[in-house]
Amino acid sequence: DYLAKAAVPAWNRLGIRPVGIFEPLEGEGHDLWVLLPHASCASILTLGARLMADAAFVQAAAAVLDAPMKDPVYDRIESSLLLAFDGVPKIELPATKPTRVFQLRIYESHNLAKAQKKIEMFNSGGELEIFRRVGMPPVFFGEALAGPRLPNLTYMLGFDDRAALEAGWKAFLADPAWAKLKADPQYADTVSNITNILLKPAAGSQV
């Protein structure tokens, strides 16, 4: 209720849109993922103050803002700051069906040089082009500037349903262009760990 009725409308009034709100695709859990696209660093740095200066937000968010310490609404918020890739400079909306699913992936690298090489592999090496061609359209791709598990890049793909996700990856892994790209020695050892999370839109999501 807080996100859908208070936060998202306020973020939109502050020029932050579209806002994505996601929950696990399967199983139980209380974690939520929120995607906030900012047009500038100033937007990020002033967000808290601008929200608290928004009277409509303060009123709509009263249940959360006034929650007592002994009964908080959430445990903690963990944030990552991402710089959009050249190949995906803005949020894209590739999936709009009610059955849509999203795949959030985090690629960690063992040092900065390899992390930058993996970003290059997506941006100018051709990996992003392969993704789009085989039916794995991006929602966003970003280089992590701050947050846990640095250095890493984080991206999200959007699919109409689970079957489309599985078909996309099958086509990608069998693609000759991918076989050639992954064999290029300049891109060897660029990823040391991969986190894969399947999500669905939660109430109030604009993605």
CSV table of C-alpha atoms in Angstrom, one decimal:
chain,number,residue,atom,x,y,z
A,1,ASP,CA,0.0,0.0,0.0
A,2,TYR,CA,2.8,2.4,0.9
A,3,LEU,CA,4.6,1.9,-2.4
A,4,ALA,CA,1.5,1.8,-4.6
A,5,LYS,CA,-0.5,4.6,-3.0
A,6,ALA,CA,2.2,6.9,-1.5
A,7,ALA,CA,5.7,6.4,-2.9
A,8,VAL,CA,5.1,5.8,-6.6
A,9,PRO,CA,2.8,8.8,-7.1
A,10,ALA,CA,5.3,11.0,-5.2
A,11,TRP,CA,8.2,9.7,-7.2
A,12,ASN,CA,6.3,10.4,-10.4
A,13,ARG,CA,5.6,13.9,-9.2
A,14,LEU,CA,9.4,14.3,-8.7
A,15,GLY,CA,10.1,13.2,-12.3
A,16,ILE,CA,11.0,9.6,-11.5
A,17,ARG,CA,9.2,7.2,-13.8
A,18,PRO,CA,8.6,4.5,-14.7
A,19,VAL,CA,8.9,2.9,-11.2
A,20,GLY,CA,9.3,-0.8,-11.1
A,21,ILE,CA,8.2,-2.8,-8.0
A,22,PHE,CA,8.9,-6.5,-8.0
A,23,GLU,CA,8.5,-9.6,-5.7
A,24,PRO,CA,9.7,-13.2,-6.0
A,25,LEU,CA,8.2,-15.1,-8.9
A,26,GLU,CA,8.0,-18.3,-6.8
A,27,GLY,CA,8.0,-19.2,-3.2
A,28,GLU,CA,7.4,-17.1,-0.2
A,29,GLY,CA,9.3,-14.1,1.0
A,30,HIS,CA,8.9,-10.5,2.2
A,31,ASP,CA,11.6,-8.9,0.0
A,32,LEU,CA,10.6,-6.3,-2.6
A,33,TRP,CA,12.8,-4.9,-5.3
A,34,VAL,CA,12.2,-1.3,-6.4
A,35,LEU,CA,13.6,0.3,-9.6
A,36,LEU,CA,14.0,4.1,-9.6
A,37,PRO,CA,15.4,5.7,-12.8
A,38,HIS,CA,17.0,9.1,-12.1
A,39,ALA,CA,17.9,11.6,-14.8
A,40,SER,CA,20.7,13.2,-12.8
A,41,CYS,CA,22.9,12.8,-9.7
A,42,ALA,CA,21.1,15.8,-8.2
A,43,SER,CA,17.8,13.9,-8.3
A,44,ILE,CA,19.4,11.1,-6.3
A,45,LEU,CA,21.1,13.4,-3.7
A,46,THR,CA,17.9,15.4,-3.0
A,47,LEU,CA,15.3,12.7,-3.1
A,48,GLY,CA,14.8,12.3,0.6
A,49,ALA,CA,14.4,16.0,1.3
A,50,ARG,CA,12.0,16.4,-1.7
A,51,LEU,CA,9.8,13.5,-0.6
A,52,MET,CA,9.5,15.0,2.9
A,53,ALA,CA,8.6,18.4,1.5
A,54,ASP,CA,5.8,16.8,-0.5
A,55,ALA,CA,2.7,17.2,1.7
A,56,ALA,CA,0.6,14.7,-0.3
A,57,PHE,CA,3.3,12.1,0.2
A,58,VAL,CA,3.7,12.7,3.9
A,59,GLN,CA,-0.1,12.3,4.4
A,60,ALA,CA,-0.4,9.2,2.3
A,61,ALA,CA,2.7,7.6,3.9
A,62,ALA,CA,1.8,8.4,7.4
A,63,ALA,CA,1.4,4.7,8.4
A,64,VAL,CA,5.0,4.1,7.5
A,65,LEU,CA,6.5,7.4,8.5
A,66,ASP,CA,4.8,7.3,12.0
A,67,ALA,CA,5.4,3.6,12.6
A,68,PRO,CA,7.0,3.0,16.1
A,69,MET,CA,10.5,1.6,16.5
A,70,LYS,CA,9.1,-1.5,18.2
A,71,ASP,CA,6.9,-2.3,15.2
A,72,PRO,CA,8.7,-1.1,12.1
A,73,VAL,CA,7.1,-1.6,8.6
A,74,TYR,CA,10.4,-3.0,7.2
A,75,ASP,CA,13.7,-4.3,8.5
A,76,ARG,CA,16.1,-2.4,6.3
A,77,ILE,CA,16.5,-0.9,2.8
A,78,GLU,CA,19.6,-1.9,0.8
A,79,SER,CA,20.4,0.3,-2.3
A,80,SER,CA,22.6,0.1,-5.3
A,81,LEU,CA,23.5,3.0,-7.5
A,82,LEU,CA,23.8,2.0,-11.2
A,83,LEU,CA,25.1,3.9,-14.2
A,84,ALA,CA,23.1,3.1,-17.3
A,85,PHE,CA,25.0,1.3,-20.1
A,86,ASP,CA,25.4,3.2,-23.4
A,87,GLY,CA,23.4,0.5,-25.1
A,88,VAL,CA,20.4,0.8,-22.8
A,89,PRO,CA,20.4,4.5,-21.7
A,90,LYS,CA,16.9,4.5,-20.4
A,91,ILE,CA,14.4,2.1,-18.9
A,92,GLU,CA,12.7,-0.1,-21.5
A,93,LEU,CA,9.3,-1.8,-21.2
A,94,PRO,CA,9.6,-5.0,-23.3
A,95,ALA,CA,6.9,-7.0,-21.6
A,96,THR,CA,3.4,-5.7,-20.7
A,97,LYS,CA,1.2,-8.8,-20.4
A,98,PRO,CA,-0.2,-9.7,-16.9
A,99,THR,CA,1.8,-12.9,-17.1
A,100,ARG,CA,5.1,-11.0,-17.6
A,101,VAL,CA,8.2,-12.1,-15.6
A,102,PHE,CA,11.5,-10.4,-15.0
A,103,GLN,CA,15.0,-11.8,-14.6
A,104,LEU,CA,17.4,-9.8,-12.5
A,105,ARG,CA,21.1,-10.8,-12.9
A,106,ILE,CA,24.2,-9.6,-11.2
A,107,TYR,CA,27.6,-10.3,-12.7
A,108,GLU,CA,30.5,-9.9,-10.2
A,109,SER,CA,34.1,-9.6,-11.4
A,110,HIS,CA,37.2,-10.3,-9.4
A,111,ASN,CA,38.8,-6.8,-10.3
A,112,LEU,CA,37.9,-3.5,-11.9
A,113,ALA,CA,39.7,-4.3,-15.2
A,114,LYS,CA,37.7,-7.4,-15.8
A,115,ALA,CA,34.5,-5.7,-14.8
A,116,GLN,CA,35.1,-3.0,-17.4
A,117,LYS,CA,35.9,-5.6,-20.0
A,118,LYS,CA,32.5,-7.3,-19.3
A,119,ILE,CA,30.7,-4.0,-19.7
A,120,GLU,CA,32.5,-3.5,-23.0
A,121,MET,CA,31.5,-7.0,-24.1
A,122,PHE,CA,27.8,-6.0,-23.7
A,123,ASN,CA,28.1,-2.4,-25.0
A,124,SER,CA,30.4,-2.6,-28.0
A,125,GLY,CA,31.3,-6.3,-28.2
A,126,GLY,CA,27.9,-7.4,-29.5
A,127,GLU,CA,26.4,-9.3,-26.5
A,128,LEU,CA,23.5,-6.8,-26.1
A,129,GLU,CA,22.7,-7.1,-29.8
A,130,ILE,CA,22.5,-10.9,-29.4
A,131,PHE,CA,20.2,-10.5,-26.4
A,132,ARG,CA,17.8,-8.4,-28.4
A,133,ARG,CA,17.9,-10.5,-31.5
A,134,VAL,CA,17.1,-13.8,-29.8
A,135,GLY,CA,14.2,-12.5,-27.7
A,136,MET,CA,15.8,-11.4,-24.4
A,137,PRO,CA,15.0,-7.7,-24.4
A,138,PRO,CA,16.4,-5.6,-21.6
A,139,VAL,CA,14.6,-3.5,-19.0
A,140,PHE,CA,17.9,-1.9,-17.9
A,141,PHE,CA,21.7,-2.6,-17.8
A,142,GLY,CA,23.8,-0.7,-15.3
A,143,GLU,CA,27.3,-0.6,-13.9
A,144,ALA,CA,27.2,-0.6,-10.1
A,145,LEU,CA,28.9,2.5,-8.7
A,146,ALA,CA,27.8,1.9,-5.1
A,147,GLY,CA,26.3,-1.0,-3.2
A,148,PRO,CA,27.3,-4.5,-2.2
A,149,ARG,CA,29.5,-7.0,-4.0
A,150,LEU,CA,31.5,-4.5,-6.1
A,151,PRO,CA,32.7,-4.5,-8.8
A,152,ASN,CA,29.6,-5.8,-10.6
A,153,LEU,CA,27.1,-5.0,-13.4
A,154,THR,CA,23.4,-5.6,-12.9
A,155,TYR,CA,20.8,-6.0,-15.5
A,156,MET,CA,17.1,-7.0,-15.9
A,157,LEU,CA,15.4,-8.7,-18.8
A,158,GLY,CA,11.6,-8.7,-19.4
A,159,PHE,CA,9.5,-11.5,-20.8
A,160,ASP,CA,5.8,-12.1,-21.6
A,161,ASP,CA,5.9,-15.3,-19.5
A,162,ARG,CA,8.2,-18.0,-18.2
A,163,ALA,CA,8.1,-19.9,-21.4
A,164,ALA,CA,9.4,-16.9,-23.3
A,165,LEU,CA,12.3,-16.6,-20.8
A,166,GLU,CA,13.3,-20.2,-21.3
A,167,ALA,CA,13.0,-19.9,-25.1
A,168,GLY,CA,15.1,-16.8,-25.1
A,169,TRP,CA,18.0,-18.4,-23.1
A,170,LYS,CA,17.9,-21.5,-25.2
A,171,ALA,CA,18.2,-19.4,-28.4
A,172,PHE,CA,21.0,-17.4,-26.9
A,173,LEU,CA,23.1,-20.3,-25.8
A,174,ALA,CA,22.7,-21.9,-29.3
A,175,ASP,CA,23.5,-18.7,-31.2
A,176,PRO,CA,26.7,-18.9,-33.3
A,177,ALA,CA,27.5,-15.2,-32.6
A,178,TRP,CA,27.5,-15.9,-28.9
A,179,ALA,CA,29.7,-19.0,-29.3
A,180,LYS,CA,32.2,-16.8,-31.2
A,181,LEU,CA,32.0,-13.9,-28.7
A,182,LYS,CA,32.5,-16.0,-25.6
A,183,ALA,CA,35.6,-17.7,-27.2
A,184,ASP,CA,37.3,-14.3,-27.7
A,185,PRO,CA,40.3,-14.3,-25.3
A,186,GLN,CA,40.0,-10.7,-24.5
A,187,TYR,CA,36.8,-11.5,-22.6
A,188,ALA,CA,38.1,-14.4,-20.7
A,189,ASP,CA,37.5,-14.5,-16.9
A,190,THR,CA,35.4,-11.4,-16.8
A,191,VAL,CA,32.7,-12.9,-14.5
A,192,SER,CA,33.5,-14.5,-11.2
A,193,ASN,CA,30.0,-15.0,-9.8
A,194,ILE,CA,26.4,-14.7,-11.1
A,195,THR,CA,23.3,-14.1,-9.1
A,196,ASN,CA,20.0,-14.9,-10.8
A,197,ILE,CA,16.6,-13.8,-9.5
A,198,LEU,CA,13.2,-14.4,-11.1
A,199,LEU,CA,10.6,-11.7,-10.3
A,200,LYS,CA,7.1,-10.7,-11.1
A,201,PRO,CA,5.5,-7.2,-10.9
A,202,ALA,CA,4.0,-6.3,-7.5
A,203,ALA,CA,1.1,-4.0,-6.9
A,204,GLY,CA,1.8,-0.4,-8.2
A,205,SER,CA,4.6,-1.4,-10.5
A,206,GLN,CA,4.8,0.7,-13.7
A,207,VAL,CA,7.3,-1.8,-15.3
